Short mmCIF file of C-alpha atoms in Angstrom, two decimals:
data_model
loop_
_atom_site.label_atom_id
_atom_site.label_comp_id
_atom_site.label_asym_id
_atom_site.label_seq_id
_atom_site.Cartn_x
_atom_site.Cartn_y
_atom_site.Cartn_z
CA MET A 1 -235.70 56.60 -58.38
CA ASN A 2 -238.80 57.88 -56.56
CA ALA A 3 -241.10 56.34 -54.00
CA ASP A 4 -243.71 55.29 -56.68
CA THR A 5 -241.28 53.43 -58.97
CA PRO A 6 -240.66 49.66 -57.80
CA PRO A 7 -236.89 48.72 -57.57
CA GLU A 8 -235.66 47.04 -60.71
CA ARG A 9 -235.38 43.13 -60.35
CA PRO A 10 -231.92 41.74 -60.90
CA VAL A 11 -231.24 39.78 -64.01
CA ARG A 12 -229.31 36.38 -63.72
CA ARG A 13 -226.33 36.24 -65.88
CA TYR A 14 -225.32 33.36 -67.87
CA ARG A 15 -222.45 31.50 -66.67
CA ARG A 16 -220.88 28.20 -68.20
CA GLY A 17 -219.84 25.86 -65.90
CA ARG A 18 -219.53 21.79 -64.82
CA ALA A 19 -223.38 21.92 -63.50
CA HIS A 20 -224.48 23.65 -66.97
CA ARG A 21 -222.74 21.19 -68.78
CA LEU A 22 -224.05 17.92 -66.98
CA GLU A 23 -227.25 19.77 -67.40
CA ASN A 24 -227.09 20.06 -71.07
CA ALA A 25 -225.83 16.49 -71.50
CA VAL A 26 -229.17 15.36 -69.82
CA MET A 27 -231.33 17.67 -71.38
CA ILE A 28 -230.16 16.89 -74.82
CA ALA A 29 -230.98 13.07 -73.99
CA LEU A 30 -234.38 13.90 -72.84
CA VAL A 31 -234.84 16.45 -75.75
CA ARG A 32 -233.75 13.90 -78.38
CA LEU A 33 -236.77 11.17 -76.83
CA GLY A 34 -239.22 13.97 -77.22
CA VAL A 35 -240.14 14.05 -73.41
CA VAL A 36 -239.70 17.81 -72.78
CA PRO A 37 -242.20 19.67 -73.83
CA HIS A 38 -241.64 22.69 -76.61
CA SER A 39 -237.70 21.48 -76.90
CA TYR A 40 -235.46 20.51 -79.60
CA LEU A 41 -232.10 19.60 -80.17
CA LEU A 42 -230.15 22.99 -81.99
CA THR A 43 -227.68 22.10 -84.45
CA THR A 44 -225.77 25.08 -85.95
CA ARG A 45 -222.19 25.09 -87.83
CA GLY A 46 -219.56 26.52 -86.11
CA ARG A 47 -218.53 29.96 -87.56
CA ARG A 48 -214.69 29.12 -87.47
CA THR A 49 -214.74 25.61 -87.45
CA GLY A 50 -217.19 24.70 -89.66
CA ARG A 51 -218.03 21.61 -86.70
CA SER A 52 -221.45 21.00 -86.08
CA ARG A 53 -222.79 22.50 -82.35
CA SER A 54 -225.72 21.16 -80.67
CA ASN A 55 -227.58 22.72 -77.96
CA PRO A 56 -230.90 22.18 -76.39
CA VAL A 57 -233.51 24.69 -77.05
CA THR A 58 -237.13 25.93 -76.79
CA VAL A 59 -239.24 26.62 -79.70
CA VAL A 60 -242.03 28.75 -79.53
CA GLU A 61 -244.96 29.26 -81.73
CA HIS A 62 -246.64 32.79 -81.89
CA ASP A 63 -248.82 34.38 -84.58
CA GLY A 64 -248.66 31.39 -87.05
CA HIS A 65 -244.64 31.53 -86.82
CA ARG A 66 -242.33 29.47 -85.17
CA TRP A 67 -239.49 31.25 -83.40
CA LEU A 68 -236.07 30.39 -81.62
CA VAL A 69 -235.14 32.94 -78.39
CA ALA A 70 -231.70 33.33 -76.83
CA PRO A 71 -232.48 33.68 -73.31
CA TYR A 72 -229.04 33.80 -72.25
CA GLY A 73 -227.92 36.49 -74.73
CA PRO A 74 -225.68 36.30 -77.79
CA VAL A 75 -224.38 32.85 -76.63
CA SER A 76 -222.25 31.05 -79.37
CA TRP A 77 -225.11 29.25 -80.91
CA VAL A 78 -226.70 32.89 -81.67
CA ARG A 79 -223.36 33.86 -83.52
CA ASN A 80 -222.87 30.61 -85.43
CA ALA A 81 -226.90 31.19 -86.66
CA ARG A 82 -226.18 34.59 -87.35
CA ALA A 83 -223.12 33.56 -89.57
CA ALA A 84 -224.94 30.56 -91.16
CA GLY A 85 -228.07 31.86 -91.68
CA ASP A 86 -229.62 28.76 -91.06
CA VAL A 87 -229.94 25.70 -88.37
CA SER A 88 -231.30 21.97 -87.98
CA LEU A 89 -233.81 21.19 -85.15
CA THR A 90 -234.05 17.61 -83.97
CA ARG A 91 -237.01 16.07 -81.98
CA ARG A 92 -237.92 12.52 -81.66
CA PHE A 93 -235.15 11.60 -83.98
CA THR A 94 -236.88 13.58 -86.95
CA THR A 95 -234.96 16.59 -88.33
CA ARG A 96 -235.96 19.64 -89.75
CA HIS A 97 -233.78 22.27 -91.34
CA TYR A 98 -234.60 26.26 -91.30
CA THR A 99 -233.49 29.54 -92.26
CA VAL A 100 -233.36 31.81 -89.36
CA GLU A 101 -234.21 35.73 -89.64
CA GLU A 102 -233.19 38.06 -86.71
CA VAL A 103 -236.26 40.27 -85.88
CA SER A 104 -236.74 43.51 -84.23
CA ALA A 105 -237.50 44.36 -81.32
CA ARG A 106 -240.77 45.28 -82.12
CA ASP A 107 -241.26 42.05 -83.37
CA ALA A 108 -239.39 40.18 -80.50
CA GLY A 109 -241.55 41.46 -77.78
CA PRO A 110 -244.67 39.62 -78.04
CA VAL A 111 -242.40 36.69 -79.09
CA LEU A 112 -240.25 36.70 -75.80
CA ALA A 113 -243.42 37.32 -73.79
CA ARG A 114 -244.59 34.23 -75.24
CA TYR A 115 -241.49 32.34 -74.77
CA VAL A 116 -241.39 33.45 -70.84
CA ALA A 117 -244.74 31.94 -70.65
CA VAL A 118 -243.62 28.80 -72.01
CA ALA A 119 -239.59 28.70 -70.59
CA SER A 120 -240.39 29.08 -67.01
CA ALA A 121 -236.75 28.04 -66.24
CA THR A 122 -235.13 31.22 -68.12
CA ARG A 123 -237.82 33.61 -66.39
CA SER A 124 -235.17 35.03 -63.89
CA TYR A 125 -232.78 36.09 -66.99
CA PHE A 126 -235.55 38.42 -67.77
CA ARG A 127 -236.54 41.87 -65.91
CA ALA A 128 -240.06 41.92 -67.41
CA ASP A 129 -242.69 40.00 -65.58
CA PRO A 130 -244.09 36.74 -66.84
CA GLY A 131 -247.63 38.02 -68.35
CA GLY A 132 -246.91 41.72 -68.38
CA PRO A 133 -247.11 43.67 -71.74
CA ALA A 134 -245.21 43.13 -74.86
CA ALA A 135 -243.38 46.86 -74.38
CA GLU A 136 -241.57 45.69 -71.41
CA PHE A 137 -240.28 42.61 -73.29
CA GLU A 138 -239.45 44.88 -76.28
CA GLU A 139 -236.96 46.88 -74.10
CA GLU A 140 -235.12 43.68 -73.48
CA ALA A 141 -235.03 42.56 -77.26
CA GLY A 142 -231.24 43.55 -77.44
CA LEU A 143 -230.47 41.07 -74.57
CA HIS A 144 -232.67 38.13 -75.69
CA PRO A 145 -232.03 37.82 -79.65
CA VAL A 146 -234.92 36.42 -81.86
CA PHE A 147 -235.20 34.41 -84.63
CA ARG A 148 -238.03 33.57 -86.84
CA LEU A 149 -237.67 30.13 -88.20
CA THR A 150 -238.63 29.45 -92.08
CA GLU A 151 -238.23 25.48 -92.91
CA ASP A 152 -236.30 24.48 -95.71
CA PRO A 153 -238.60 21.38 -96.86
CA GLY A 154 -236.39 20.15 -99.49
CA ARG A 155 -233.64 19.79 -96.73
CA SER A 156 -235.77 18.03 -93.74
CA ARG A 157 -235.77 14.63 -93.07
#
């Protein structure tokens, strides 16, 4: 590293624990009520058990599409969504079903930049600076899977 290159910012690692489970329980209740902007209750089908699994997530809108971002990397809901190819999102007691398509780093870059602008609580999991160019976020796309959501209107209620 030379004197002109700033040091690389450390990135937080996702660790599940009691505090995280409590935070998720509170967030799930708030998301169900619809009081947290951009947030939904994501339901996936367990890839091994087939049971429904729910997590609070932030959905962003960019370039005329809705996007699901995994700020903590390939956690369980990501692996479940990849295996099933579809998810459900619930907000204010309304559930919509979507097919998911994981996108390339090039397509993910601008979405990740938008995500960091909207979901400020997850910024410490990204090296790229908020407001930085999409190219910085493209470099991180392998660490933060991004899915394009396409509504399945026949199944939504």
